[in-house]
PDB file of C-alpha atoms in Angstrom:
ATOM      1  CA  MET Q   1      -4.968 -15.131  34.147  1.00  0.00           C
ATOM      2  CA  LYS Q   2      -8.833 -13.726  32.969  1.00  0.00           C
ATOM      3  CA  VAL Q   3      -8.240 -11.549  29.481  1.00  0.00           C
ATOM      4  CA  VAL Q   4     -10.539  -8.980  28.487  1.00  0.00           C
ATOM      5  CA  GLY Q   5     -11.720  -7.744  25.394  1.00  0.00           C
ATOM      6  CA  LEU Q   6     -11.490  -4.196  24.471  1.00  0.00           C
ATOM      7  CA  THR Q   7     -13.529  -3.257  21.260  1.00  0.00           C
ATOM      8  CA  GLY Q   8     -15.389  -0.392  19.890  1.00  0.00           C
ATOM      9  CA  GLY Q   9     -15.734   1.369  16.512  1.00  0.00           C
ATOM     10  CA  ILE Q  10     -13.276   3.258  14.665  1.00  0.00           C
ATOM     11  CA  GLY Q  11     -12.350   6.638  16.658  1.00  0.00           C
ATOM     12  CA  SER Q  12     -13.588   4.942  19.662  1.00  0.00           C
ATOM     13  CA  GLY Q  13     -10.702   5.643  21.695  1.00  0.00           C
ATOM     14  CA  LYS Q  14      -9.385   2.363  22.324  1.00  0.00           C
ATOM     15  CA  SER Q  15      -5.916   3.206  21.971  1.00  0.00           C
ATOM     16  CA  THR Q  16      -6.352   5.784  24.927  1.00  0.00           C
ATOM     17  CA  VAL Q  17      -8.308   3.344  27.148  1.00  0.00           C
ATOM     18  CA  ALA Q  18      -6.048   0.468  26.086  1.00  0.00           C
ATOM     19  CA  ALA Q  19      -3.094   2.821  27.117  1.00  0.00           C
ATOM     20  CA  LEU Q  20      -5.005   3.707  30.159  1.00  0.00           C
ATOM     21  CA  PHE Q  21      -5.007   0.253  31.472  1.00  0.00           C
ATOM     22  CA  ALA Q  22      -1.134  -0.030  30.545  1.00  0.00           C
ATOM     23  CA  GLN Q  23      -0.800   3.017  33.042  1.00  0.00           C
ATOM     24  CA  LEU Q  24      -2.071   0.784  35.913  1.00  0.00           C
ATOM     25  CA  GLY Q  25      -0.402  -2.397  34.963  1.00  0.00           C
ATOM     26  CA  VAL Q  26      -2.679  -4.299  33.154  1.00  0.00           C
ATOM     27  CA  PRO Q  27      -0.595  -6.440  30.433  1.00  0.00           C
ATOM     28  CA  VAL Q  28      -1.822  -5.370  26.893  1.00  0.00           C
ATOM     29  CA  VAL Q  29      -2.447  -7.378  23.359  1.00  0.00           C
ATOM     30  CA  ASP Q  30      -3.296  -4.920  20.567  1.00  0.00           C
ATOM     31  CA  THR Q  31      -4.143  -7.156  17.604  1.00  0.00           C
ATOM     32  CA  ASP Q  32      -3.602  -3.665  15.408  1.00  0.00           C
ATOM     33  CA  LEU Q  33       0.182  -3.841  16.081  1.00  0.00           C
ATOM     34  CA  ILE Q  34      -0.020  -7.639  15.341  1.00  0.00           C
ATOM     35  CA  ALA Q  35      -1.770  -6.606  11.856  1.00  0.00           C
ATOM     36  CA  HIS Q  36       1.033  -4.420  11.455  1.00  0.00           C
ATOM     37  CA  GLN Q  37       3.691  -6.819  12.264  1.00  0.00           C
ATOM     38  CA  LEU Q  38       2.341  -8.851   9.645  1.00  0.00           C
ATOM     39  CA  SER Q  39       2.262  -6.571   6.892  1.00  0.00           C
ATOM     40  CA  ILE Q  40       6.395  -5.995   7.031  1.00  0.00           C
ATOM     41  CA  PRO Q  41       8.011  -7.639   4.940  1.00  0.00           C
ATOM     42  CA  PRO Q  42       9.164 -10.450   4.524  1.00  0.00           C
ATOM     43  CA  SER Q  43       5.389 -12.047   5.492  1.00  0.00           C
ATOM     44  CA  PRO Q  44       3.772 -15.147   4.442  1.00  0.00           C
ATOM     45  CA  ALA Q  45       0.369 -12.997   4.651  1.00  0.00           C
ATOM     46  CA  LEU Q  46       1.974 -10.272   2.307  1.00  0.00           C
ATOM     47  CA  GLU Q  47       2.934 -12.930  -0.011  1.00  0.00           C
ATOM     48  CA  ASP Q  48      -0.818 -14.169  -0.112  1.00  0.00           C
ATOM     49  CA  VAL Q  49      -1.990 -10.499  -0.675  1.00  0.00           C
ATOM     50  CA  ALA Q  50       0.179 -10.562  -3.919  1.00  0.00           C
ATOM     51  CA  ALA Q  51      -0.866 -14.172  -4.941  1.00  0.00           C
ATOM     52  CA  VAL Q  52      -4.585 -13.378  -4.309  1.00  0.00           C
ATOM     53  CA  PHE Q  53      -4.783  -9.676  -5.163  1.00  0.00           C
ATOM     54  CA  GLY Q  54      -1.269  -8.664  -7.178  1.00  0.00           C
ATOM     55  CA  LYS Q  55       2.039  -7.120  -6.269  1.00  0.00           C
ATOM     56  CA  GLU Q  56       0.069  -3.989  -7.311  1.00  0.00           C
ATOM     57  CA  TYR Q  57      -0.977  -3.860  -3.640  1.00  0.00           C
ATOM     58  CA  LEU Q  58       1.867  -4.082  -2.378  1.00  0.00           C
ATOM     59  CA  GLY Q  59       4.054  -1.003  -2.028  1.00  0.00           C
ATOM     60  CA  SER Q  60       7.746  -0.185  -3.067  1.00  0.00           C
ATOM     61  CA  ASP Q  61       9.150  -1.483  -0.251  1.00  0.00           C
ATOM     62  CA  GLY Q  62       7.122  -4.431  -0.218  1.00  0.00           C
ATOM     63  CA  THR Q  63       4.822  -3.773   3.085  1.00  0.00           C
ATOM     64  CA  LEU Q  64       1.254  -3.438   2.415  1.00  0.00           C
ATOM     65  CA  ASP Q  65      -0.225  -0.647   0.259  1.00  0.00           C
ATOM     66  CA  ARG Q  66      -2.887   0.340   2.729  1.00  0.00           C
ATOM     67  CA  ALA Q  67      -5.039   3.152   1.145  1.00  0.00           C
ATOM     68  CA  ARG Q  68      -5.003   0.808  -2.147  1.00  0.00           C
ATOM     69  CA  MET Q  69      -6.325  -2.154  -0.145  1.00  0.00           C
ATOM     70  CA  ARG Q  70      -8.701  -0.177   1.874  1.00  0.00           C
ATOM     71  CA  GLU Q  71      -9.999   1.215  -1.283  1.00  0.00           C
ATOM     72  CA  ARG Q  72     -10.418  -2.090  -2.368  1.00  0.00           C
ATOM     73  CA  ILE Q  73     -12.369  -3.680  -0.151  1.00  0.00           C
ATOM     74  CA  PHE Q  74     -15.494  -1.287   0.289  1.00  0.00           C
ATOM     75  CA  GLU Q  75     -15.679  -1.669  -3.502  1.00  0.00           C
ATOM     76  CA  ASP Q  76     -15.579  -5.179  -3.010  1.00  0.00           C
ATOM     77  CA  PRO Q  77     -17.172  -6.997   0.174  1.00  0.00           C
ATOM     78  CA  ALA Q  78     -15.914  -9.891  -1.686  1.00  0.00           C
ATOM     79  CA  ALA Q  79     -12.191  -8.678  -1.725  1.00  0.00           C
ATOM     80  CA  ARG Q  80     -12.564  -8.049   2.295  1.00  0.00           C
ATOM     81  CA  ILE Q  81     -13.633 -11.907   2.643  1.00  0.00           C
ATOM     82  CA  ARG Q  82     -10.241 -12.600   0.612  1.00  0.00           C
ATOM     83  CA  LEU Q  83      -8.762 -10.498   3.160  1.00  0.00           C
ATOM     84  CA  ASP Q  84      -9.876 -11.645   6.235  1.00  0.00           C
ATOM     85  CA  ALA Q  85      -8.967 -15.008   5.239  1.00  0.00           C
ATOM     86  CA  ILE Q  86      -5.512 -14.031   4.907  1.00  0.00           C
ATOM     87  CA  PHE Q  87      -4.871 -12.619   8.279  1.00  0.00           C
ATOM     88  CA  HIS Q  88      -7.635 -13.130  10.632  1.00  0.00           C
ATOM     89  CA  PRO Q  89      -6.032 -16.427  11.405  1.00  0.00           C
ATOM     90  CA  ARG Q  90      -2.677 -15.250  11.404  1.00  0.00           C
ATOM     91  CA  ILE Q  91      -3.341 -12.562  13.929  1.00  0.00           C
ATOM     92  CA  ARG Q  92      -5.360 -14.705  16.151  1.00  0.00           C
ATOM     93  CA  LYS Q  93      -2.940 -17.043  16.745  1.00  0.00           C
ATOM     94  CA  ALA Q  94      -0.071 -14.631  17.309  1.00  0.00           C
ATOM     95  CA  ALA Q  95      -2.454 -13.259  20.004  1.00  0.00           C
ATOM     96  CA  GLN Q  96      -2.690 -16.648  21.498  1.00  0.00           C
ATOM     97  CA  THR Q  97       0.788 -16.870  21.859  1.00  0.00           C
ATOM     98  CA  GLU Q  98       1.103 -13.466  23.130  1.00  0.00           C
ATOM     99  CA  LEU Q  99      -1.166 -14.061  25.501  1.00  0.00           C
ATOM    100  CA  ALA Q 100      -0.259 -17.401  26.853  1.00  0.00           C
ATOM    101  CA  SER Q 101       3.526 -16.028  27.368  1.00  0.00           C
ATOM    102  CA  LEU Q 102       2.308 -13.495  29.582  1.00  0.00           C
ATOM    103  CA  SER Q 103       3.761 -14.116  33.128  1.00  0.00           C
ATOM    104  CA  ASP Q 104       0.852 -14.662  35.868  1.00  0.00           C
ATOM    105  CA  GLY Q 105      -1.018 -12.043  36.970  1.00  0.00           C
ATOM    106  CA  PRO Q 106      -5.369 -10.803  37.232  1.00  0.00           C
ATOM    107  CA  TYR Q 107      -6.381 -10.375  34.304  1.00  0.00           C
ATOM    108  CA  ALA Q 108      -4.924  -9.015  30.854  1.00  0.00           C
ATOM    109  CA  LEU Q 109      -6.429  -6.731  27.921  1.00  0.00           C
ATOM    110  CA  LEU Q 110      -6.280  -7.734  24.475  1.00  0.00           C
ATOM    111  CA  VAL Q 111      -7.551  -5.235  22.147  1.00  0.00           C
ATOM    112  CA  VAL Q 112      -9.239  -6.508  19.022  1.00  0.00           C
ATOM    113  CA  PRO Q 113     -11.280  -3.880  16.380  1.00  0.00           C
ATOM    114  CA  LEU Q 114     -13.569  -6.672  15.318  1.00  0.00           C
ATOM    115  CA  LEU Q 115     -14.131  -8.661  18.378  1.00  0.00           C
ATOM    116  CA  PHE Q 116     -17.533  -9.503  17.458  1.00  0.00           C
ATOM    117  CA  GLU Q 117     -17.148  -9.397  13.750  1.00  0.00           C
ATOM    118  CA  ALA Q 118     -13.986 -11.667  13.108  1.00  0.00           C
ATOM    119  CA  ASP Q 119     -14.408 -15.339  13.864  1.00  0.00           C
ATOM    120  CA  GLY Q 120     -12.478 -16.670  16.817  1.00  0.00           C
ATOM    121  CA  PHE Q 121     -11.810 -14.017  18.619  1.00  0.00           C
ATOM    122  CA  ARG Q 122     -14.689 -13.877  20.864  1.00  0.00           C
ATOM    123  CA  GLU Q 123     -14.132 -17.148  22.188  1.00  0.00           C
ATOM    124  CA  LEU Q 124     -10.118 -15.634  23.147  1.00  0.00           C
ATOM    125  CA  VAL Q 125     -12.140 -13.665  26.028  1.00  0.00           C
ATOM    126  CA  ASP Q 126     -13.697 -14.262  28.722  1.00  0.00           C
ATOM    127  CA  ARG Q 127     -15.330 -10.198  29.031  1.00  0.00           C
ATOM    128  CA  ALA Q 128     -15.865  -7.793  26.542  1.00  0.00           C
ATOM    129  CA  LEU Q 129     -15.404  -4.175  27.031  1.00  0.00           C
ATOM    130  CA  VAL Q 130     -16.849  -1.351  24.478  1.00  0.00           C
ATOM    131  CA  VAL Q 131     -15.429   1.785  24.276  1.00  0.00           C
ATOM    132  CA  ASN Q 132     -18.568   4.211  23.099  1.00  0.00           C
ATOM    133  CA  CYS Q 133     -18.784   7.935  21.880  1.00  0.00           C
ATOM    134  CA  THR Q 134     -21.234   9.624  19.370  1.00  0.00           C
ATOM    135  CA  GLN Q 135     -20.579   9.695  15.799  1.00  0.00           C
ATOM    136  CA  GLU Q 136     -19.990  13.434  15.892  1.00  0.00           C
ATOM    137  CA  GLN Q 137     -17.304  12.404  18.248  1.00  0.00           C
ATOM    138  CA  GLN Q 138     -16.041   9.634  16.182  1.00  0.00           C
ATOM    139  CA  LEU Q 139     -15.870  11.503  12.733  1.00  0.00           C
ATOM    140  CA  ALA Q 140     -14.316  14.550  14.714  1.00  0.00           C
ATOM    141  CA  ARG Q 141     -11.166  11.806  16.109  1.00  0.00           C
ATOM    142  CA  ILE Q 142     -11.497   9.842  12.737  1.00  0.00           C
ATOM    143  CA  LEU Q 143     -10.791  13.000  10.511  1.00  0.00           C
ATOM    144  CA  GLN Q 144      -7.785  14.296  12.381  1.00  0.00           C
ATOM    145  CA  ARG Q 145      -6.043  11.217  10.749  1.00  0.00           C
ATOM    146  CA  PRO Q 146      -3.742  11.534   7.740  1.00  0.00           C
ATOM    147  CA  GLY Q 147      -5.075  10.898   4.437  1.00  0.00           C
ATOM    148  CA  MET Q 148      -8.627  10.807   5.727  1.00  0.00           C
ATOM    149  CA  ASN Q 149     -11.607  12.906   4.331  1.00  0.00           C
ATOM    150  CA  ARG Q 150     -15.356  12.787   5.579  1.00  0.00           C
ATOM    151  CA  GLY Q 151     -16.376  10.617   2.625  1.00  0.00           C
ATOM    152  CA  LEU Q 152     -14.163   7.742   2.982  1.00  0.00           C
ATOM    153  CA  ALA Q 153     -14.475   8.508   7.511  1.00  0.00           C
ATOM    154  CA  GLU Q 154     -18.244   8.049   6.955  1.00  0.00           C
ATOM    155  CA  ARG Q 155     -17.931   4.919   4.657  1.00  0.00           C
ATOM    156  CA  ILE Q 156     -15.647   2.987   7.341  1.00  0.00           C
ATOM    157  CA  ILE Q 157     -17.977   4.081   9.674  1.00  0.00           C
ATOM    158  CA  LEU Q 158     -21.255   2.685   7.997  1.00  0.00           C
ATOM    159  CA  SER Q 159     -19.169  -0.702   7.199  1.00  0.00           C
ATOM    160  CA  GLN Q 160     -18.700  -1.448  10.992  1.00  0.00           C
ATOM    161  CA  LEU Q 161     -21.292  -2.976  13.450  1.00  0.00           C
ATOM    162  CA  PRO Q 162     -23.537  -0.718  14.268  1.00  0.00           C
ATOM    163  CA  PRO Q 163     -23.032   1.118  18.098  1.00  0.00           C
ATOM    164  CA  ALA Q 164     -26.996  -0.739  19.407  1.00  0.00           C
ATOM    165  CA  LYS Q 165     -25.470  -4.373  18.018  1.00  0.00           C
ATOM    166  CA  ARG Q 166     -21.963  -3.765  19.596  1.00  0.00           C
ATOM    167  CA  LEU Q 167     -23.431  -2.463  23.076  1.00  0.00           C
ATOM    168  CA  ALA Q 168     -25.944  -4.919  23.100  1.00  0.00           C
ATOM    169  CA  LEU Q 169     -23.113  -8.146  22.979  1.00  0.00           C
ATOM    170  CA  ALA Q 170     -20.915  -6.004  25.392  1.00  0.00           C
ATOM    171  CA  ASP Q 171     -20.057  -7.391  29.216  1.00  0.00           C
ATOM    172  CA  ASP Q 172     -18.997  -3.759  30.278  1.00  0.00           C
ATOM    173  CA  ILE Q 173     -19.204  -0.254  28.868  1.00  0.00           C
ATOM    174  CA  LEU Q 174     -17.160   2.677  28.767  1.00  0.00           C
ATOM    175  CA  GLU Q 175     -18.571   6.682  27.283  1.00  0.00           C
ATOM    176  CA  ASN Q 176     -15.658   8.402  25.551  1.00  0.00           C
ATOM    177  CA  ASN Q 177     -17.702  11.248  25.240  1.00  0.00           C
ATOM    178  CA  GLY Q 178     -15.692  14.018  28.024  1.00  0.00           C
ATOM    179  CA  SER Q 179     -12.702  14.500  29.052  1.00  0.00           C
ATOM    180  CA  LEU Q 180      -9.281  12.226  29.191  1.00  0.00           C
ATOM    181  CA  ALA Q 181      -9.577  12.700  33.022  1.00  0.00           C
ATOM    182  CA  GLU Q 182     -13.567  11.719  33.001  1.00  0.00           C
ATOM    183  CA  LEU Q 183     -12.070   8.212  30.738  1.00  0.00           C
ATOM    184  CA  GLN Q 184      -9.569   7.970  33.524  1.00  0.00           C
ATOM    185  CA  ARG Q 185     -11.499   7.644  36.261  1.00  0.00           C
ATOM    186  CA  GLN Q 186     -14.161   5.154  34.237  1.00  0.00           C
ATOM    187  CA  VAL Q 187     -11.120   3.190  33.338  1.00  0.00           C
ATOM    188  CA  GLU Q 188      -9.672   2.856  36.945  1.00  0.00           C
ATOM    189  CA  ALA Q 189     -13.424   1.966  38.215  1.00  0.00           C
ATOM    190  CA  CYS Q 190     -13.825  -0.786  35.518  1.00  0.00           C
ATOM    191  CA  HIS Q 191     -10.177  -2.231  36.731  1.00  0.00           C
ATOM    192  CA  ASP Q 192     -11.434  -2.380  40.571  1.00  0.00           C
ATOM    193  CA  ARG Q 193     -13.718  -4.726  39.467  1.00  0.00           C
ATOM    194  CA  TYR Q 194     -11.774  -6.618  36.907  1.00  0.00           C
ATOM    195  CA  LEU Q 195      -9.268  -7.244  39.847  1.00  0.00           C
ATOM    196  CA  LYS Q 196     -12.199  -8.441  42.103  1.00  0.00           C
ATOM    197  CA  TRP Q 197     -13.978 -10.299  38.724  1.00  0.00           C
ATOM    198  CA  ALA Q 198     -10.487 -12.163  38.306  1.00  0.00           C
ATOM    199  CA  ASN Q 199      -9.502 -12.797  41.767  1.00  0.00           C
ATOM    200  CA  ASP Q 200     -13.096 -14.129  42.589  1.00  0.00           C
ATOM    201  CA  HIS Q 201     -13.252 -16.977  39.665  1.00  0.00           C
TER     202      HIS Q 201
END
């Protein structure tokens, strides 16, 4: 089974695109869901977070305090490296296991926000599909999320790979600046190409 890596900046529409592929019968493995599962106790990853950062980075229910951790890693780049070292190898291993467990089909979709930035993820996929949109669209979508403000949204965007660099690394690009119907047409066309590609190799 071939694997297509789906990536894009925050607010670009990765989840929407993944759902559209899923509607076409494509198996989807989402590393954000894996990360979320790893953030629910009991979890060795959370034990490592408490050991490295302190128990104050866990909520009263024992889950990761995402808001507090987000603030920390934006203030302290070294903290981001330590956090990534805790989660990324575990996420990568779980993604590999999930992909290996899929029944035979032409191709699967692996959703990885940091496909190009995080070690070892690009090697898991045969092609890289980037969802792209304008920064105005990104901001508008991010600001609809709970607990988000413009300053934080802009900091998150700036902390990510510049769009031009991400596009340069892409094998395929979906532009998500229009309607859902327009995006769906692009996904369907992409799916047709991927079926041909997967069946020809």
